[in-house]
Short mmCIF file of C-alpha atoms and ligand atoms in Angstrom, two decimals:
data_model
loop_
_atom_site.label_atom_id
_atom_site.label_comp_id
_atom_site.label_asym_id
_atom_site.label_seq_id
_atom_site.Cartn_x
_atom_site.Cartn_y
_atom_site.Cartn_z
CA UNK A 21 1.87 8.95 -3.19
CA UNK A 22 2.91 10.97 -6.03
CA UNK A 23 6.68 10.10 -7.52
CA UNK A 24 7.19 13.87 -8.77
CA UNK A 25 10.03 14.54 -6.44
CA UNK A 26 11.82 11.27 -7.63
CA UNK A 27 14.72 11.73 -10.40
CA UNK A 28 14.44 8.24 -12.44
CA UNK A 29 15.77 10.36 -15.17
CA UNK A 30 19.10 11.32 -13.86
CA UNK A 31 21.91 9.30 -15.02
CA UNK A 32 22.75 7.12 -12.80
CA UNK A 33 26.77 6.33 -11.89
CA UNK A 34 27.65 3.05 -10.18
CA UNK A 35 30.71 1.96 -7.55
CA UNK A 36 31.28 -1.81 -8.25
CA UNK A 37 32.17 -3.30 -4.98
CA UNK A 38 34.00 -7.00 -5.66
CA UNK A 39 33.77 -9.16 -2.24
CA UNK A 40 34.67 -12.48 -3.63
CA UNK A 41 34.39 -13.88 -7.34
CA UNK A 42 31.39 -15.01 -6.98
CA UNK A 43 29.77 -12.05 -5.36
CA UNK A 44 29.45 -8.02 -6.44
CA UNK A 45 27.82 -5.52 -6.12
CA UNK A 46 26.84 -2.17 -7.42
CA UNK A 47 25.80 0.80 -5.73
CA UNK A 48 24.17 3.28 -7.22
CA UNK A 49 26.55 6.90 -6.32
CA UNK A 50 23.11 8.59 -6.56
CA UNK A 51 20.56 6.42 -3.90
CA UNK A 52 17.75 8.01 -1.38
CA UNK A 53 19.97 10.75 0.48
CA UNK A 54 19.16 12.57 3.56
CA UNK A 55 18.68 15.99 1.11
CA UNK A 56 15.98 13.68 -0.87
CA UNK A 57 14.33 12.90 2.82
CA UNK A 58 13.85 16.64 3.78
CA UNK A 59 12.54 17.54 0.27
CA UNK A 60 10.52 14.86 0.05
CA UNK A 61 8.66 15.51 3.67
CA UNK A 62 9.03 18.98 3.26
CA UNK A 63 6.80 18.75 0.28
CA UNK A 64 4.65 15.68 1.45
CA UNK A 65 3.52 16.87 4.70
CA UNK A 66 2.24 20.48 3.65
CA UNK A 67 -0.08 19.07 1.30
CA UNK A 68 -3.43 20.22 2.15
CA UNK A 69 -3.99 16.15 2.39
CA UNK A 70 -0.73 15.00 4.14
CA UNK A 71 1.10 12.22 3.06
CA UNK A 72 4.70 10.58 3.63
CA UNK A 73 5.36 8.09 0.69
CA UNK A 74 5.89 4.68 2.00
CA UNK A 75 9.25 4.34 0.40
CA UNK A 76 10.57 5.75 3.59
CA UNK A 77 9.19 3.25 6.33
CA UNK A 78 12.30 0.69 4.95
CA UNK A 79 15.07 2.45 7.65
CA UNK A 80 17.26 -0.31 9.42
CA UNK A 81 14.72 -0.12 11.75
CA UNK A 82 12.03 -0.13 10.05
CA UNK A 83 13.37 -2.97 8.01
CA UNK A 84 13.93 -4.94 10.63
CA UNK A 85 9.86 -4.40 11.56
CA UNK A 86 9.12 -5.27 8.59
CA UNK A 87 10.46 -8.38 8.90
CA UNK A 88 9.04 -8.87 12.42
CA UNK A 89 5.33 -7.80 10.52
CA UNK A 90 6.10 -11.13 7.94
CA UNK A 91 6.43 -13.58 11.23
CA UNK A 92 3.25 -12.66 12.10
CA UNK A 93 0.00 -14.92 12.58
CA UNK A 94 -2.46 -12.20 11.25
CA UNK A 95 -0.14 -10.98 8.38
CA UNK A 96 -0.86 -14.09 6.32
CA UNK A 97 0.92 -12.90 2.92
CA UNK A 98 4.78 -14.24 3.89
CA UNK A 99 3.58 -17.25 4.86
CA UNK A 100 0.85 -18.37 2.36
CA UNK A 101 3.15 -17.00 -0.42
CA UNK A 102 6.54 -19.19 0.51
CA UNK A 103 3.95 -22.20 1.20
CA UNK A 104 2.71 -21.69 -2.66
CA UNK A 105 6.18 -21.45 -3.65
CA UNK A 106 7.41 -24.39 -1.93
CA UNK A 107 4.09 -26.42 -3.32
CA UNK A 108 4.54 -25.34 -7.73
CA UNK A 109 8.62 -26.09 -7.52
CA UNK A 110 8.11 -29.10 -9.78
CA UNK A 111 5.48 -26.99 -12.17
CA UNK A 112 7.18 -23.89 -12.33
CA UNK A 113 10.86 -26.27 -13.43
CA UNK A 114 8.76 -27.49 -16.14
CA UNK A 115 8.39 -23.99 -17.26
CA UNK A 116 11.96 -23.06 -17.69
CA UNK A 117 13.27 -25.08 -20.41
CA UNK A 118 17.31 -24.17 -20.90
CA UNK A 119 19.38 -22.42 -18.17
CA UNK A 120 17.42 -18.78 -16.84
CA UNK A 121 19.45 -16.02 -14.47
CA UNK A 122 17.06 -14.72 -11.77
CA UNK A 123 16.33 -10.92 -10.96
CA UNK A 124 14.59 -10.05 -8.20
CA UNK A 125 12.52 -6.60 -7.44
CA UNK A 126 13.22 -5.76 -3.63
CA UNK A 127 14.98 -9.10 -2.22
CA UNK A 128 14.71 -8.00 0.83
CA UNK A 129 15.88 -11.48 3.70
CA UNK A 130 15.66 -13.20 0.40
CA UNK A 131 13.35 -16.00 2.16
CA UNK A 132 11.46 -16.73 -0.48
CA UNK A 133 14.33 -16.65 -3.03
CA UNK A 134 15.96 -19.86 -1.76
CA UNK A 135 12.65 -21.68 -3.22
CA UNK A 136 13.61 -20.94 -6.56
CA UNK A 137 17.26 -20.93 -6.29
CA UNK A 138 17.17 -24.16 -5.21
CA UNK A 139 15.09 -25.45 -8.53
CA UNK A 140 18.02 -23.35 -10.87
CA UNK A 141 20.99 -24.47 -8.81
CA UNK A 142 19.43 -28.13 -8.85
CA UNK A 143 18.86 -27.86 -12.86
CA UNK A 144 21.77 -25.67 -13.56
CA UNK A 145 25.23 -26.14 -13.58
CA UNK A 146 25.69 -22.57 -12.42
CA UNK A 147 23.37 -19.67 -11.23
CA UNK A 148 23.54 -15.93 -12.34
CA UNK A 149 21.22 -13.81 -9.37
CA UNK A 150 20.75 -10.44 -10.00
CA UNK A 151 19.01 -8.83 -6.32
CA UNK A 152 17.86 -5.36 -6.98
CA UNK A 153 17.12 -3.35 -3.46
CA UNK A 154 17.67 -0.27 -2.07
CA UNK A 155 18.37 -1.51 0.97
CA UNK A 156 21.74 -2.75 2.29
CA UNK A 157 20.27 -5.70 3.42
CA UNK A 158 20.80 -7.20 0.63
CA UNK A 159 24.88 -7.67 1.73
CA UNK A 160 23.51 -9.37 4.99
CA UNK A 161 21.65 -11.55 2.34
CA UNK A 162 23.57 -12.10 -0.52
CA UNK A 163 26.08 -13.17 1.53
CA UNK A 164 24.60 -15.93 2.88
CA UNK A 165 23.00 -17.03 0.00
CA UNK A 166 26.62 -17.71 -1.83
CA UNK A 167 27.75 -19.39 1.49
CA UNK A 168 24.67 -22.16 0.98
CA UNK A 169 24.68 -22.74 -2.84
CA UNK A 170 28.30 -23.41 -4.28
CA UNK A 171 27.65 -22.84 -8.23
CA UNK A 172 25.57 -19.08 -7.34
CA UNK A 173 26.93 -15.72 -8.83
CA UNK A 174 25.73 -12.83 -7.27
CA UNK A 175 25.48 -9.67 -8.49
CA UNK A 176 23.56 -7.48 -6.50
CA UNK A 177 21.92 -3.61 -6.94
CA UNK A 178 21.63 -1.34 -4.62
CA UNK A 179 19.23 1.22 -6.09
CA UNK A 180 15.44 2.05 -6.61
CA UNK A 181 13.64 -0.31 -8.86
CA UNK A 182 13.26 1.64 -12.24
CA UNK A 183 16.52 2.46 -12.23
CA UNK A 184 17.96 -0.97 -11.47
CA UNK A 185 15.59 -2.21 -14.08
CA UNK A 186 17.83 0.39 -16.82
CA UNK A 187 20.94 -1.64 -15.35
CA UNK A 188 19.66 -4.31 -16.20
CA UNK A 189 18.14 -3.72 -19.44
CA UNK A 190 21.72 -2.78 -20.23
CA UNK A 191 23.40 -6.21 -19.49
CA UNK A 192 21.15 -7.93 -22.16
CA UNK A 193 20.91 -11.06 -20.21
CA UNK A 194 19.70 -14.01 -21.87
CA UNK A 195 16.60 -16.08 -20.34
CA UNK A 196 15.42 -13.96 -17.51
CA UNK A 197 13.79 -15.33 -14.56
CA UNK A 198 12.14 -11.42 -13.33
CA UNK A 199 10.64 -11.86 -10.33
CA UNK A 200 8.79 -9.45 -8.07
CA UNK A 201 6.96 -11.19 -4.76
CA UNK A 202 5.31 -10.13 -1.43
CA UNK A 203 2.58 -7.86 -3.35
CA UNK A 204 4.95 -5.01 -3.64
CA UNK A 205 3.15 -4.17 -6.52
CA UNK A 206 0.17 -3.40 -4.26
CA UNK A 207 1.99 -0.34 -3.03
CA UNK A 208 1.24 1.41 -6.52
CA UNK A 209 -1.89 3.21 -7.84
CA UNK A 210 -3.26 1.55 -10.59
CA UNK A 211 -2.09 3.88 -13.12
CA UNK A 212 1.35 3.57 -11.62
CA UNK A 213 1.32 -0.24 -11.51
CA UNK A 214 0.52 -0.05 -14.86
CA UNK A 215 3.95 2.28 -15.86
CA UNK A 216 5.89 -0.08 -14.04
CA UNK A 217 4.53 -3.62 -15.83
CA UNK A 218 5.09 -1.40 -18.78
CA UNK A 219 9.05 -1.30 -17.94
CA UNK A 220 9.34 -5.38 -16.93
CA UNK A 221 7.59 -5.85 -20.12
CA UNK A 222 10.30 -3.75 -21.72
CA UNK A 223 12.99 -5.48 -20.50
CA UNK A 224 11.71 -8.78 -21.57
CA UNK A 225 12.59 -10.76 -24.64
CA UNK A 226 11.31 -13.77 -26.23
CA UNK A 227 12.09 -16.44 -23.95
CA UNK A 228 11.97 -14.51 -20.28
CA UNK A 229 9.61 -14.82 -17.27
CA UNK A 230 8.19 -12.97 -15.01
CA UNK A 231 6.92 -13.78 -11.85
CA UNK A 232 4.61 -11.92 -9.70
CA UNK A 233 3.04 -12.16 -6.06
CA UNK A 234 -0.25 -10.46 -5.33
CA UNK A 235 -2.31 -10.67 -2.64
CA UNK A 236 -6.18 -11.04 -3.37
CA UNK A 237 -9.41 -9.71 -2.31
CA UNK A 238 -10.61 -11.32 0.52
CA UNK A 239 -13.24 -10.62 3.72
CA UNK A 240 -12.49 -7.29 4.96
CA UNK A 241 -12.07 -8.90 8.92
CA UNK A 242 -8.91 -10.90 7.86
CA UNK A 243 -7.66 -8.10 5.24
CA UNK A 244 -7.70 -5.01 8.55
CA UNK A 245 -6.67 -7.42 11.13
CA UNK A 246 -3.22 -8.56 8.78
CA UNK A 247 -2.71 -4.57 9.13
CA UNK A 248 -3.92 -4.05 12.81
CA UNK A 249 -1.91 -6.49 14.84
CA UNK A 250 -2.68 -7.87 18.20
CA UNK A 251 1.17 -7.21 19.49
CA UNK A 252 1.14 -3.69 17.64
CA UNK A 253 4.19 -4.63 15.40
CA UNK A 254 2.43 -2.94 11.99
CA UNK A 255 1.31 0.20 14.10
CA UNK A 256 5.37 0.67 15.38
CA UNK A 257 6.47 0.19 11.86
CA UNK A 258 3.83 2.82 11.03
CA UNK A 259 4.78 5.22 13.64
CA UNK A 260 8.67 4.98 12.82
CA UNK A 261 7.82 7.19 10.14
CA UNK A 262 7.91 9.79 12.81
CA UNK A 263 10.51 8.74 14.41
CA UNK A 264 12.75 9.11 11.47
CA UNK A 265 11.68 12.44 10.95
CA UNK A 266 12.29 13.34 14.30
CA UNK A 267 16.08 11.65 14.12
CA UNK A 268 16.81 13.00 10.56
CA UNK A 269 14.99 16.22 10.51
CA UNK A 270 14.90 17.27 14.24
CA UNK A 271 11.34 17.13 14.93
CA UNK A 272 9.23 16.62 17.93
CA UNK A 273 6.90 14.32 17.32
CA UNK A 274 5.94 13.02 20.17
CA UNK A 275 5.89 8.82 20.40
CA UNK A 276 5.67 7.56 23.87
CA UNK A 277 6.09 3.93 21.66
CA UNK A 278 9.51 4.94 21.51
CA UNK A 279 11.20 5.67 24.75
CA UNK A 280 14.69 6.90 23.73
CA UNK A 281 12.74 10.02 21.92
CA UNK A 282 13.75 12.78 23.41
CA UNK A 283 10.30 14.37 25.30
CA UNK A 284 8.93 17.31 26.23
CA UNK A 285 6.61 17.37 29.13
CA UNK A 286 3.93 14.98 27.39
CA UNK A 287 2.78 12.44 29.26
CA UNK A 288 0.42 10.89 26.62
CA UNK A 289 1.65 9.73 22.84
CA UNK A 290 0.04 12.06 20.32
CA UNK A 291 -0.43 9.37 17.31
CA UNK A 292 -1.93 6.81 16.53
CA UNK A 293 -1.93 4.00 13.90
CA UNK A 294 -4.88 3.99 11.43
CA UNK A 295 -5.18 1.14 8.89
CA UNK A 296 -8.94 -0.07 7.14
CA UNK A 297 -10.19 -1.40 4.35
CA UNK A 298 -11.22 0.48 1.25
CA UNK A 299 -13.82 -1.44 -0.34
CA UNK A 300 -14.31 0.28 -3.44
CA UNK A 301 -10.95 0.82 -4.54
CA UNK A 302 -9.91 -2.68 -3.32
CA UNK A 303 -7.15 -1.24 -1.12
CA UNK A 304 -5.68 -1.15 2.87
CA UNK A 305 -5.01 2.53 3.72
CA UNK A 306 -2.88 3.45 6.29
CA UNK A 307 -2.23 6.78 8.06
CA UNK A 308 -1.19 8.44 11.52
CA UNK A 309 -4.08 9.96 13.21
CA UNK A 310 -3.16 13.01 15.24
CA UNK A 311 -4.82 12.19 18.32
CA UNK A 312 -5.20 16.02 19.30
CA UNK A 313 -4.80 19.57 17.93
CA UNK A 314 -1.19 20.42 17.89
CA UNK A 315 1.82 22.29 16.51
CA UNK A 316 5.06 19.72 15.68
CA UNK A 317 8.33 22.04 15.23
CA UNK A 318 10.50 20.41 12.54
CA UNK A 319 13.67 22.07 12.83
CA UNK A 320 15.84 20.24 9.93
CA UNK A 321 13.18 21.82 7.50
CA UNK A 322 12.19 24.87 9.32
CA UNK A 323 8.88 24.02 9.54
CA UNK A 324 5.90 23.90 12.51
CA UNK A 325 3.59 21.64 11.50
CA UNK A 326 0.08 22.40 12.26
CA UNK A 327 -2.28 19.36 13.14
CA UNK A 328 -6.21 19.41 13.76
CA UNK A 329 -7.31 16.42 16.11
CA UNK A 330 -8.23 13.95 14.14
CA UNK A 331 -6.51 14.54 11.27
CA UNK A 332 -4.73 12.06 9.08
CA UNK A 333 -1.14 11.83 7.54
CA UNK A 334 -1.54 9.32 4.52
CA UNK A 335 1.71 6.36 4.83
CA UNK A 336 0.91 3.67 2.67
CA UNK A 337 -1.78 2.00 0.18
CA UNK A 338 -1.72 -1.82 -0.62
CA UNK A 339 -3.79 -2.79 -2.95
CA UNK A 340 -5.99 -5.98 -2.93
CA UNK A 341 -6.43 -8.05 -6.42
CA UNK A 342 -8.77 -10.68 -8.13
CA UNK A 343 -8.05 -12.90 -11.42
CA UNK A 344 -10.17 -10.96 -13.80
CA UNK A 345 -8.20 -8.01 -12.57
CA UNK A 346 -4.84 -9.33 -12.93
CA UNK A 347 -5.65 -10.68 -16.11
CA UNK A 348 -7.10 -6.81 -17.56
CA UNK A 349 -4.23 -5.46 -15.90
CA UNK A 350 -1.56 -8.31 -17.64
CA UNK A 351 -3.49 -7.58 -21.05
CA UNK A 352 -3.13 -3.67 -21.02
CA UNK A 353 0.74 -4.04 -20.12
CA UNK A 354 1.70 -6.70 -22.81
CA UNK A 355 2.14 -9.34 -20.72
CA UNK A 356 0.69 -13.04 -20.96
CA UNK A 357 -0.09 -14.80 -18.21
CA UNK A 358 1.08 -18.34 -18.12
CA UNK A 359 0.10 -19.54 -15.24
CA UNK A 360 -1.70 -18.49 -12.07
CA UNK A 361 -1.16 -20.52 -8.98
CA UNK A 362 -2.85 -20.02 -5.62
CA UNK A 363 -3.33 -21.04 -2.24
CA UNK A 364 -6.41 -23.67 -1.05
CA UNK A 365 -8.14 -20.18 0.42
CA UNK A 366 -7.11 -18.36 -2.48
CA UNK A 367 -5.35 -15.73 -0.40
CA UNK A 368 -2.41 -15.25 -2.44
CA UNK A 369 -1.57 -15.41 -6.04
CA UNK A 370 1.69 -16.04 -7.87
CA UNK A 371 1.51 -15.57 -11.37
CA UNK A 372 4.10 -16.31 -14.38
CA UNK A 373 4.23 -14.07 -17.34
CA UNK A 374 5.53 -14.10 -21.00
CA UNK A 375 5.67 -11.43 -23.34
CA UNK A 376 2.67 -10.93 -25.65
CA UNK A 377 3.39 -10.85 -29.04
C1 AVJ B 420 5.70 -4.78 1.51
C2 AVJ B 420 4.09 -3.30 0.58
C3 AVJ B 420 3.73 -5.65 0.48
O1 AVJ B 420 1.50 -3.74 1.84
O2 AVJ B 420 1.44 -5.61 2.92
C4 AVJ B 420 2.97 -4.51 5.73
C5 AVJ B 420 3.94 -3.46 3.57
N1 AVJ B 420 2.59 -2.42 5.41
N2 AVJ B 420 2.23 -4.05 6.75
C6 AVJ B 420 2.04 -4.65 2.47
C7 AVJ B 420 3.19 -3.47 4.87
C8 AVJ B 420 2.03 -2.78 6.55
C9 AVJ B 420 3.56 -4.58 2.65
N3 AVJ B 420 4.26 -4.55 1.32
#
């Protein structure tokens, strides 16, 4: 999970794409580039404990799982967060007094969005959205955002986070609306969590909010089951990890969940997903477990891979939350909360932030 190979410090150049006057983007010249992918894995996967940093699951197909995981019955968070949403619309307009533009960390379908676009388009007379994502999903989106709410300007980024957060910072908007759902944050260790409320915090002034989903500590049965899926959704999304490194890089990984993979004479699949509950650091790990010893050629990097059975590659952490550790977590980073809202199980949490001053 470590960030080393990332370059938040370069400078970062922008194309400004106009598609009507209403809606723009920019796109960062510098995004996630195929040279960044072989570095990246080249470095991740020799690690004496091998990881691939879950930045990379978020592919158009992958994407597209991902929002196939949110539809379904055991993966509660998309669900219980838009019903929370939908239930504090009143509360949460009594907490903007004056007109606020809304930035969003990692938009995505932009579901959840249209709950609190429509309390600023109903309040406002017109709407400045700011959508930061690396994907380009966020066209598909944006676009039909401006189609459904007539006095909405769009101006999206297409970049990583931290650096869309220096755009930002840059445009010195007035009354910020920051929001950052889905427990995204839960893909962060603490420590880095911690860096990256540090740089909300630092774009907020006086009269901004902040808005954050998290998904809480609950029994350990519903937490692995929202991660082990009955129709095997989360384990393809998983596995498409290797897929993409066999595309991109020329590997062989072998997938038998993926047919169009081009095989060798394997008649069984060779991975499998791993996902479970880690009590004491209040997290869901996942990893591929390499069902058998093996050698994986992977030709983009010049590499053969060397796998013990048994052995895990690390994909992804998402980590699990309670009050008393939001509200530690809000104090250390400078942030107050407002307002915590959850749902009647107290699965979810959304919570509003000002700065602390
Ligand atoms: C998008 C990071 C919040 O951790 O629940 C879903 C990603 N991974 N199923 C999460 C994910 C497996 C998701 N986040």
């Amino acid at each position: 999970m470590t960030q080393i190979l990332s370059k938040p410090h370069l400078k970062q150049k922008y194309t400004k794409i106009t598609i009507t006057p209403r809606l723009c983007y920019f796109r960062s010249e510098n995004p996630e580039n195929q040279s960044d992918f072989a570095t990246e894995i080249s470095y991740s996967i020799t690690r004496k404990n091998k990881f691939i940093h879950p930045k990379f699951f978020y592919d158009e197909t992958g994407s597209k799982l991902f929002e196939e995981i949110c539809m379904l019955q055991e993966y509660y968070l998309t669900r219980t967060e838009l019903e929370i949403l939908q239930s504090i619309k009143l509360d949460m307009a009594n907490h903007l007094s004056g007109d606020y533009a809304l930035i969003e960390l990692g938009s995505g379908s932009a579901t959840k969005t249209r709950t609190l676009l429509e309390i600023l388009t109903q309040k406002q007379e017109s709407v400045e959205y700011y959508p930061i994502d690396i994907s380009e999903i966020l066209k598909e989106s944006s676009e039909n955002l401006q189609r459904d709410y007539d006095n909405l300007n769009i101006t999206g980024i297409i970049d990583q986070y931290e650096t869309g957060l220096k755009f930002i910072k840059k445009l010195n908007i007035q009354n910020q609306l920051i929001v950052f759902l889905g427990s995204s944050l839960g893909n962060f260790k603490p420590e880095e969590s911690m860096k990256f409320l540090k740089k909300i915090r630092g774009i907020m002034k006086e009269n901004d909010l902040f808005l954050l989903g998290l998904d809480l500590v609950k029994d350990t049965k519903i937490l692995e089951k929202a991660y082990n899926d009955s129709k095997g959704v989360t384990s393809k999304f998983n596995l498409n990890l290797l897929k993409r490194i066999n595309d991109e890089l020329a590997a062989n990984f072998y997938l038998d969940k993926f047919e169009h993979v081009a095989l060798f004479n394997n008649d069984l699949d060779k991975f499998e997903h791993v996902a479970l509950f880690n009590n004491e650091e209040k997290r869901i790990e996942m990893y591929l477990r390499s069902k058998e010893k093996q050698e994986v050629l992977i030709s983009g990097i010049n590499l053969v891979l060397k796998l013990e059975k048994d052995e895990l590659i690390h994909t992804e952490y998402s980590y699990k939350y309670t009050v008393s550790g939001i509200n530690d977590m809000a104090e250390k980073a400078g942030l107050k909360p407002v307002k915590i809202w959850h749902d009647k199980n107290n699965y979810f949490a959304l919570v509003l932030f000002s700065i602390k001053n």
